[in-house]
mmCIF file of C-alpha atoms in Angstrom:
data_model
loop_
_atom_site.group_PDB
_atom_site.id
_atom_site.type_symbol
_atom_site.label_atom_id
_atom_site.label_comp_id
_atom_site.label_asym_id
_atom_site.label_seq_id
_atom_site.Cartn_x
_atom_site.Cartn_y
_atom_site.Cartn_z
ATOM 1 C CA UNK U 7 -7.830 -5.549 -36.052
ATOM 2 C CA UNK U 8 -6.552 -2.772 -33.781
ATOM 3 C CA UNK U 9 -10.113 -1.786 -32.909
ATOM 4 C CA UNK U 10 -11.090 -5.405 -32.255
ATOM 5 C CA UNK U 11 -8.156 -6.032 -29.903
ATOM 6 C CA UNK U 12 -8.607 -2.666 -28.146
ATOM 7 C CA UNK U 13 -12.295 -3.398 -27.535
ATOM 8 C CA UNK U 14 -11.369 -6.735 -25.948
ATOM 9 C CA UNK U 15 -8.834 -5.124 -23.588
ATOM 10 C CA UNK U 16 -10.567 -1.872 -22.587
ATOM 11 C CA UNK U 17 -12.878 -2.484 -19.639
ATOM 12 C CA UNK U 18 -11.084 -5.711 -18.736
ATOM 13 C CA UNK U 19 -10.668 -6.399 -14.997
ATOM 14 C CA UNK U 20 -7.081 -7.251 -14.049
ATOM 15 C CA UNK U 21 -6.610 -8.107 -10.364
ATOM 16 C CA UNK U 22 -9.341 -5.689 -9.316
ATOM 17 C CA UNK U 23 -8.276 -2.856 -11.630
ATOM 18 C CA UNK U 24 -10.306 -1.824 -14.661
ATOM 19 C CA UNK U 25 -8.432 -1.012 -17.876
ATOM 20 C CA UNK U 26 -9.361 2.520 -18.963
ATOM 21 C CA UNK U 27 -6.408 3.326 -21.216
ATOM 22 C CA UNK U 28 -4.408 1.430 -23.804
ATOM 23 C CA UNK U 29 -0.737 1.822 -24.707
ATOM 24 C CA UNK U 30 0.146 0.718 -28.235
ATOM 25 C CA UNK U 31 3.662 -0.474 -29.034
ATOM 26 C CA UNK U 32 5.019 -1.819 -32.292
ATOM 27 C CA UNK U 33 5.829 -5.526 -32.399
ATOM 28 C CA UNK U 34 9.436 -6.327 -31.508
ATOM 29 C CA UNK U 35 11.832 -8.779 -33.091
ATOM 30 C CA UNK U 36 12.674 -10.710 -29.930
ATOM 31 C CA UNK U 37 15.854 -12.725 -29.643
ATOM 32 C CA UNK U 38 16.190 -12.925 -25.835
ATOM 33 C CA UNK U 39 14.140 -11.776 -22.837
ATOM 34 C CA UNK U 40 15.790 -10.599 -19.604
ATOM 35 C CA UNK U 41 14.517 -9.172 -16.326
ATOM 36 C CA UNK U 42 16.012 -6.053 -14.712
ATOM 37 C CA UNK U 43 15.043 -3.992 -11.686
ATOM 38 C CA UNK U 44 16.190 -1.531 -9.063
ATOM 39 C CA UNK U 45 14.283 -1.960 -5.806
ATOM 40 C CA UNK U 46 14.631 -0.453 -2.348
ATOM 41 C CA UNK U 47 15.638 -3.227 0.059
ATOM 42 C CA UNK U 48 14.249 -2.078 3.412
ATOM 43 C CA UNK U 49 16.089 -4.730 5.413
ATOM 44 C CA UNK U 50 19.473 -3.633 4.038
ATOM 45 C CA UNK U 51 18.438 0.062 3.887
ATOM 46 C CA UNK U 52 19.959 0.247 0.410
ATOM 47 C CA UNK U 53 18.854 0.125 -3.227
ATOM 48 C CA UNK U 54 19.302 -3.303 -4.784
ATOM 49 C CA UNK U 55 19.930 -3.982 -8.475
ATOM 50 C CA UNK U 56 18.494 -7.233 -9.863
ATOM 51 C CA UNK U 57 19.110 -8.986 -13.173
ATOM 52 C CA UNK U 58 18.067 -12.309 -14.656
ATOM 53 C CA UNK U 59 18.586 -13.757 -18.121
ATOM 54 C CA UNK U 60 15.174 -15.456 -17.716
ATOM 55 C CA UNK U 61 12.601 -12.664 -18.098
ATOM 56 C CA UNK U 62 8.974 -12.766 -19.192
ATOM 57 C CA UNK U 63 5.698 -13.730 -17.567
ATOM 58 C CA UNK U 64 6.935 -16.343 -15.089
ATOM 59 C CA UNK U 65 9.899 -14.469 -13.608
ATOM 60 C CA UNK U 66 8.539 -14.813 -10.024
ATOM 61 C CA UNK U 67 8.345 -18.591 -10.440
ATOM 62 C CA UNK U 68 11.854 -18.661 -11.918
ATOM 63 C CA UNK U 69 13.237 -16.711 -8.947
ATOM 64 C CA UNK U 70 11.527 -19.103 -6.530
ATOM 65 C CA UNK U 71 12.517 -22.381 -8.164
ATOM 66 C CA UNK U 72 16.007 -21.330 -9.262
ATOM 67 C CA UNK U 73 17.405 -18.595 -6.970
ATOM 68 C CA UNK U 74 20.703 -18.611 -8.883
ATOM 69 C CA UNK U 75 18.865 -17.365 -11.976
ATOM 70 C CA UNK U 76 18.261 -13.995 -10.266
ATOM 71 C CA UNK U 77 21.443 -12.063 -9.513
ATOM 72 C CA UNK U 78 21.314 -9.236 -6.946
ATOM 73 C CA UNK U 79 23.685 -6.513 -5.825
ATOM 74 C CA UNK U 80 23.265 -3.809 -3.166
ATOM 75 C CA UNK U 81 24.311 -0.279 -4.071
ATOM 76 C CA UNK U 82 25.793 2.184 -1.572
ATOM 77 C CA UNK U 83 23.520 5.237 -1.998
ATOM 78 C CA UNK U 84 26.417 7.584 -1.216
ATOM 79 C CA UNK U 85 28.439 6.169 -4.104
ATOM 80 C CA UNK U 86 25.643 5.312 -6.508
ATOM 81 C CA UNK U 87 25.497 2.805 -9.331
ATOM 82 C CA UNK U 88 28.837 2.433 -11.111
ATOM 83 C CA UNK U 89 29.639 0.985 -14.546
ATOM 84 C CA UNK U 90 31.349 -2.013 -13.008
ATOM 85 C CA UNK U 91 28.195 -2.836 -11.055
ATOM 86 C CA UNK U 92 26.305 -3.309 -14.327
ATOM 87 C CA UNK U 93 29.058 -5.378 -15.939
ATOM 88 C CA UNK U 94 29.411 -7.561 -12.860
ATOM 89 C CA UNK U 95 25.661 -8.285 -12.648
ATOM 90 C CA UNK U 96 25.443 -9.006 -16.383
ATOM 91 C CA UNK U 97 28.427 -11.375 -16.214
ATOM 92 C CA UNK U 98 27.088 -13.203 -13.114
ATOM 93 C CA UNK U 99 23.619 -13.528 -14.668
ATOM 94 C CA UNK U 100 25.061 -15.265 -17.718
ATOM 95 C CA UNK U 101 24.075 -12.528 -20.162
ATOM 96 C CA UNK U 102 25.303 -13.034 -23.733
ATOM 97 C CA UNK U 103 28.865 -11.603 -23.941
ATOM 98 C CA UNK U 104 28.091 -9.206 -26.795
ATOM 99 C CA UNK U 105 25.413 -7.367 -24.781
ATOM 100 C CA UNK U 106 27.047 -7.319 -21.327
ATOM 101 C CA UNK U 107 28.054 -3.649 -21.660
ATOM 102 C CA UNK U 108 24.739 -2.307 -23.058
ATOM 103 C CA UNK U 109 22.732 -4.291 -20.499
ATOM 104 C CA UNK U 110 24.963 -2.922 -17.746
ATOM 105 C CA UNK U 111 24.430 0.583 -19.143
ATOM 106 C CA UNK U 112 20.669 0.024 -19.113
ATOM 107 C CA UNK U 113 20.848 -0.906 -15.406
ATOM 108 C CA UNK U 114 22.682 2.361 -14.828
ATOM 109 C CA UNK U 115 19.842 4.254 -16.512
ATOM 110 C CA UNK U 116 17.283 2.448 -14.367
ATOM 111 C CA UNK U 117 19.209 3.508 -11.262
ATOM 112 C CA UNK U 118 19.196 7.128 -12.480
ATOM 113 C CA UNK U 119 15.394 6.980 -12.767
ATOM 114 C CA UNK U 120 15.143 5.285 -9.366
ATOM 115 C CA UNK U 121 17.162 8.042 -7.697
ATOM 116 C CA UNK U 122 15.799 11.031 -9.616
ATOM 117 C CA UNK U 123 12.129 10.104 -9.211
ATOM 118 C CA UNK U 124 12.291 9.008 -5.539
ATOM 119 C CA UNK U 125 11.172 5.526 -6.581
ATOM 120 C CA UNK U 126 10.942 2.391 -4.482
ATOM 121 C CA UNK U 127 10.853 0.161 -7.581
ATOM 122 C CA UNK U 128 11.904 0.501 -11.218
ATOM 123 C CA UNK U 129 11.313 -2.815 -12.978
ATOM 124 C CA UNK U 130 11.705 -3.748 -16.643
ATOM 125 C CA UNK U 131 10.221 -7.059 -17.705
ATOM 126 C CA UNK U 132 10.963 -8.027 -20.348
ATOM 127 C CA UNK U 133 14.239 -6.336 -21.132
ATOM 128 C CA UNK U 134 14.627 -7.359 -24.767
ATOM 129 C CA UNK U 135 17.570 -8.222 -26.919
ATOM 130 C CA UNK U 136 16.381 -7.799 -30.491
ATOM 131 C CA UNK U 137 17.540 -9.711 -33.571
ATOM 132 C CA UNK U 138 19.840 -6.739 -34.252
ATOM 133 C CA UNK U 139 21.269 -7.141 -30.705
ATOM 134 C CA UNK U 140 19.729 -3.917 -29.443
ATOM 135 C CA UNK U 141 18.720 -3.607 -25.765
ATOM 136 C CA UNK U 142 15.093 -2.475 -25.428
ATOM 137 C CA UNK U 143 13.065 -1.800 -22.262
ATOM 138 C CA UNK U 144 9.791 -3.174 -23.602
ATOM 139 C CA UNK U 145 7.613 -3.038 -20.486
ATOM 140 C CA UNK U 146 8.117 -1.359 -17.119
ATOM 141 C CA UNK U 147 6.643 -0.876 -13.687
ATOM 142 C CA UNK U 148 7.616 2.128 -11.561
ATOM 143 C CA UNK U 149 6.528 2.680 -7.961
ATOM 144 C CA UNK U 150 7.086 6.146 -6.493
ATOM 145 C CA UNK U 151 7.414 6.843 -2.765
ATOM 146 C CA UNK U 152 4.098 8.559 -1.957
ATOM 147 C CA UNK U 153 5.790 10.714 0.688
ATOM 148 C CA UNK U 154 7.979 12.258 -2.033
ATOM 149 C CA UNK U 155 5.216 13.119 -4.496
ATOM 150 C CA UNK U 156 5.286 16.792 -3.496
ATOM 151 C CA UNK U 157 8.663 16.945 -5.248
ATOM 152 C CA UNK U 158 7.182 15.431 -8.416
ATOM 153 C CA UNK U 159 3.967 17.265 -9.360
ATOM 154 C CA UNK U 160 4.231 15.853 -12.888
ATOM 155 C CA UNK U 161 4.068 12.315 -11.485
ATOM 156 C CA UNK U 162 1.298 13.226 -9.014
ATOM 157 C CA UNK U 163 -0.852 14.327 -11.977
ATOM 158 C CA UNK U 164 -0.754 10.746 -13.293
ATOM 159 C CA UNK U 165 -2.829 9.582 -10.307
ATOM 160 C CA UNK U 166 -5.710 7.401 -11.480
ATOM 161 C CA UNK U 167 -8.462 8.077 -8.954
ATOM 162 C CA UNK U 168 -10.727 5.406 -10.464
ATOM 163 C CA UNK U 169 -8.194 2.696 -9.583
ATOM 164 C CA UNK U 170 -8.010 3.658 -5.905
ATOM 165 C CA UNK U 171 -10.029 2.161 -3.074
ATOM 166 C CA UNK U 172 -12.883 4.636 -2.272
ATOM 167 C CA UNK U 173 -12.138 4.616 1.476
ATOM 168 C CA UNK U 174 -8.403 5.166 0.957
ATOM 169 C CA UNK U 175 -9.136 7.992 -1.474
ATOM 170 C CA UNK U 176 -11.519 9.651 0.978
ATOM 171 C CA UNK U 177 -8.972 9.362 3.811
ATOM 172 C CA UNK U 178 -6.223 10.845 1.656
ATOM 173 C CA UNK U 179 -8.430 13.809 0.749
ATOM 174 C CA UNK U 180 -9.174 14.412 4.444
ATOM 175 C CA UNK U 181 -5.596 14.053 5.646
ATOM 176 C CA UNK U 182 -6.091 10.799 7.580
ATOM 177 C CA UNK U 183 -3.759 7.810 7.646
ATOM 178 C CA UNK U 184 -5.877 4.876 6.468
ATOM 179 C CA UNK U 185 -5.083 1.469 5.005
ATOM 180 C CA UNK U 186 -7.838 -0.923 3.961
ATOM 181 C CA UNK U 187 -7.495 -4.547 5.090
ATOM 182 C CA UNK U 188 -9.634 -7.609 4.366
ATOM 183 C CA UNK U 189 -11.412 -8.067 7.708
ATOM 184 C CA UNK U 190 -14.738 -6.900 9.149
ATOM 185 C CA UNK U 191 -13.841 -5.051 12.399
ATOM 186 C CA UNK U 192 -13.262 -1.337 11.813
ATOM 187 C CA UNK U 193 -10.348 0.101 13.790
ATOM 188 C CA UNK U 194 -9.924 3.744 14.844
ATOM 189 C CA UNK U 195 -7.213 4.889 17.238
ATOM 190 C CA UNK U 196 -4.948 7.809 18.092
ATOM 191 C CA UNK U 197 -1.331 7.010 17.339
ATOM 192 C CA UNK U 198 0.207 4.583 14.876
ATOM 193 C CA UNK U 199 1.729 2.352 17.571
ATOM 194 C CA UNK U 200 -1.567 2.012 19.420
ATOM 195 C CA UNK U 201 -3.441 1.223 16.195
ATOM 196 C CA UNK U 202 -0.872 -1.445 15.239
ATOM 197 C CA UNK U 203 -1.279 -3.066 18.657
ATOM 198 C CA UNK U 204 -5.054 -2.885 18.268
ATOM 199 C CA UNK U 205 -4.885 -4.764 14.960
ATOM 200 C CA UNK U 206 -2.965 -7.590 16.656
ATOM 201 C CA UNK U 207 -5.305 -7.780 19.645
ATOM 202 C CA UNK U 208 -8.435 -7.842 17.457
ATOM 203 C CA UNK U 209 -6.967 -10.529 15.185
ATOM 204 C CA UNK U 210 -6.117 -12.650 18.232
ATOM 205 C CA UNK U 211 -9.551 -12.135 19.835
ATOM 206 C CA UNK U 212 -11.306 -12.956 16.569
ATOM 207 C CA UNK U 213 -9.957 -16.505 16.614
ATOM 208 C CA UNK U 214 -12.484 -17.343 19.346
ATOM 209 C CA UNK U 215 -15.519 -16.634 17.177
ATOM 210 C CA UNK U 216 -17.131 -18.134 14.051
ATOM 211 C CA UNK U 217 -15.593 -16.788 10.873
ATOM 212 C CA UNK U 218 -12.565 -15.496 12.798
ATOM 213 C CA UNK U 219 -13.317 -11.729 12.543
ATOM 214 C CA UNK U 220 -10.252 -9.674 11.602
ATOM 215 C CA UNK U 221 -9.365 -5.969 11.368
ATOM 216 C CA UNK U 222 -10.935 -4.219 8.380
ATOM 217 C CA UNK U 223 -8.534 -1.288 8.332
ATOM 218 C CA UNK U 224 -5.752 0.741 9.886
ATOM 219 C CA UNK U 225 -6.938 4.272 10.759
ATOM 220 C CA UNK U 226 -4.886 6.675 12.856
ATOM 221 C CA UNK U 227 -6.608 9.977 13.695
ATOM 222 C CA UNK U 228 -3.409 11.325 15.245
ATOM 223 C CA UNK U 229 -3.090 13.357 18.416
ATOM 224 C CA UNK U 230 -6.124 15.577 17.839
ATOM 225 C CA UNK U 231 -9.653 14.230 18.156
ATOM 226 C CA UNK U 232 -11.920 17.055 17.065
ATOM 227 C CA UNK U 233 -15.509 16.301 16.130
ATOM 228 C CA UNK U 234 -14.705 16.738 12.443
ATOM 229 C CA UNK U 235 -11.697 14.392 12.537
ATOM 230 C CA UNK U 236 -13.693 11.785 14.466
ATOM 231 C CA UNK U 237 -16.653 12.151 12.093
ATOM 232 C CA UNK U 238 -14.416 11.814 9.064
ATOM 233 C CA UNK U 239 -12.784 8.712 10.536
ATOM 234 C CA UNK U 240 -16.102 7.056 11.362
ATOM 235 C CA UNK U 241 -17.550 7.981 7.964
ATOM 236 C CA UNK U 242 -14.610 6.332 6.189
ATOM 237 C CA UNK U 243 -14.880 3.151 8.271
ATOM 238 C CA UNK U 244 -18.651 2.694 8.081
ATOM 239 C CA UNK U 245 -18.509 3.398 4.350
ATOM 240 C CA UNK U 246 -16.860 -0.023 3.981
ATOM 241 C CA UNK U 247 -19.633 -2.591 3.460
ATOM 242 C CA UNK U 248 -17.437 -5.321 4.994
ATOM 243 C CA UNK U 249 -17.364 -3.617 8.418
ATOM 244 C CA UNK U 250 -19.725 -5.270 10.930
ATOM 245 C CA UNK U 251 -18.473 -3.501 14.093
ATOM 246 C CA UNK U 252 -16.095 -0.657 14.989
ATOM 247 C CA UNK U 253 -13.492 -0.557 17.774
ATOM 248 C CA UNK U 254 -12.494 2.973 18.863
ATOM 249 C CA UNK U 255 -9.342 2.624 20.973
ATOM 250 C CA UNK U 256 -8.042 5.874 22.489
ATOM 251 C CA UNK U 257 -5.319 6.563 25.022
ATOM 252 C CA UNK U 258 -5.630 10.126 26.313
ATOM 253 C CA UNK U 259 -2.369 12.010 26.397
ATOM 254 C CA UNK U 260 -1.998 15.540 25.108
ATOM 255 C CA UNK U 261 -5.605 15.238 23.943
ATOM 256 C CA UNK U 262 -7.585 14.219 27.031
ATOM 257 C CA UNK U 263 -10.273 11.503 26.929
ATOM 258 C CA UNK U 264 -13.075 13.975 27.704
ATOM 259 C CA UNK U 265 -12.182 15.860 24.509
ATOM 260 C CA UNK U 266 -12.232 12.559 22.607
ATOM 261 C CA UNK U 267 -15.614 11.645 24.108
ATOM 262 C CA UNK U 268 -17.052 15.035 23.149
ATOM 263 C CA UNK U 269 -15.592 14.478 19.700
ATOM 264 C CA UNK U 270 -17.430 11.139 19.398
ATOM 265 C CA UNK U 271 -20.743 12.695 20.529
ATOM 266 C CA UNK U 272 -20.367 15.599 18.113
ATOM 267 C CA UNK U 273 -19.285 13.174 15.363
ATOM 268 C CA UNK U 274 -22.635 11.369 15.659
ATOM 269 C CA UNK U 275 -24.417 14.736 15.374
ATOM 270 C CA UNK U 276 -22.224 15.816 12.449
ATOM 271 C CA UNK U 277 -22.843 12.560 10.574
ATOM 272 C CA UNK U 278 -26.585 12.909 11.181
ATOM 273 C CA UNK U 279 -26.444 16.428 9.697
ATOM 274 C CA UNK U 280 -24.853 14.859 6.583
ATOM 275 C CA UNK U 281 -27.780 12.406 6.513
ATOM 276 C CA UNK U 282 -25.416 9.589 7.524
ATOM 277 C CA UNK U 283 -25.684 7.388 10.576
ATOM 278 C CA UNK U 284 -23.465 4.939 12.437
ATOM 279 C CA UNK U 285 -25.495 1.813 11.707
ATOM 280 C CA UNK U 286 -22.946 -0.710 13.046
ATOM 281 C CA UNK U 287 -22.173 -1.325 16.740
ATOM 282 C CA UNK U 288 -19.381 0.836 18.178
ATOM 283 C CA UNK U 289 -17.130 -0.398 21.001
ATOM 284 C CA UNK U 290 -15.166 2.372 22.737
ATOM 285 C CA UNK U 291 -12.240 1.984 25.105
ATOM 286 C CA UNK U 292 -10.916 5.146 26.741
ATOM 287 C CA UNK U 293 -7.839 5.177 28.965
ATOM 288 C CA UNK U 294 -5.306 7.724 30.161
ATOM 289 C CA UNK U 295 -5.805 11.436 30.816
ATOM 290 C CA UNK U 296 -9.385 12.202 32.028
ATOM 291 C CA UNK U 297 -10.588 8.719 31.076
ATOM 292 C CA UNK U 298 -13.257 8.633 33.806
ATOM 293 C CA UNK U 299 -14.731 11.955 32.703
ATOM 294 C CA UNK U 300 -14.717 10.769 29.089
ATOM 295 C CA UNK U 301 -16.659 7.636 30.033
ATOM 296 C CA UNK U 302 -19.258 9.721 31.909
ATOM 297 C CA UNK U 303 -19.771 11.943 28.863
ATOM 298 C CA UNK U 304 -20.418 8.922 26.628
ATOM 299 C CA UNK U 305 -22.734 7.339 29.194
ATOM 300 C CA UNK U 306 -24.770 10.540 29.465
ATOM 301 C CA UNK U 307 -24.981 10.867 25.679
ATOM 302 C CA UNK U 308 -26.540 7.382 25.391
ATOM 303 C CA UNK U 309 -25.526 7.095 21.734
ATOM 304 C CA UNK U 310 -27.285 4.292 19.792
ATOM 305 C CA UNK U 311 -25.185 1.165 19.281
ATOM 306 C CA UNK U 312 -22.280 2.439 21.406
ATOM 307 C CA UNK U 313 -20.801 0.263 24.146
ATOM 308 C CA UNK U 314 -17.940 1.075 26.496
ATOM 309 C CA UNK U 315 -15.403 -1.508 27.666
ATOM 310 C CA UNK U 316 -12.651 -0.594 30.134
ATOM 311 C CA UNK U 317 -9.820 -2.793 28.863
ATOM 312 C CA UNK U 318 -8.206 -3.087 25.449
ATOM 313 C CA UNK U 319 -8.422 -6.884 25.418
ATOM 314 C CA UNK U 320 -12.050 -6.846 26.532
ATOM 315 C CA UNK U 321 -13.020 -4.233 23.954
ATOM 316 C CA UNK U 322 -11.261 -6.159 21.172
ATOM 317 C CA UNK U 323 -13.073 -9.330 22.189
ATOM 318 C CA UNK U 324 -16.451 -7.570 22.235
ATOM 319 C CA UNK U 325 -15.876 -5.934 18.847
ATOM 320 C CA UNK U 326 -14.927 -9.321 17.370
ATOM 321 C CA UNK U 327 -17.986 -10.937 18.961
ATOM 322 C CA UNK U 328 -20.303 -8.290 17.475
ATOM 323 C CA UNK U 329 -18.706 -8.705 14.035
ATOM 324 C CA UNK U 330 -19.276 -12.475 14.206
ATOM 325 C CA UNK U 331 -22.932 -12.254 15.257
#
């Protein structure tokens, strides 16, 4: 029976993730199911403890239809989670009186994990009360702050490369800031603020065209624009089959636009040496330090599929138009 059930689960696709490993747990004598979590509340800039006496599969629906069923409490990070916090949450959530203290203690343990592991979420669902009135964390989800992984090499070793998006994995390996989105216009810029603005402008421009083209990614190459960085960025973007056009939006500051233009030219050559080619149209907008010289360099290079547009709005519109055609 174990083999039969394992065969049915292994290889299963769950929300885009393939099951490669199986965790086996003995069956529990369940009397009650609760939900417990410690999550980082970014709006309050504090950890938040959450508890509900209605745990299980439909906890999100419960929280939406009956907000009173989910009790929440912010924790001052300088003071930490105290015993009375756990008792108060358990009492407010309507937890059975005989398990208020052990459930509160369990919340304290979750907070310890949250703090020690640099987590953004420690969630237990369901938190069981057995027939013997024991408190058991049956299933859990833990999300670790990626920026803190250098402090947790043991956790970093758990990384499942097969579950990651190929483009995001490639960007991580090459030290680039990349986030995959669900659109078809590739975005490459220098500076997180500029790239965020570019996403908005492309999304707005895309509304004019059939299919409403949208940004396919967030990719910030940072202040430097060497040929290798540019080539790596373009390789990551064009490796996404959804991308139908690419918008390179650069504002020359410390790195002048002529250096960026040379980087783009050399990136085409570097990709060709890797037996890869930019086979989607590329719209480039250069502005700022040495922008005119940068434009002349790109014009002289006469790169296939590359167009230059002077304004950010115009370039976004052209990139969206090319993606829609």
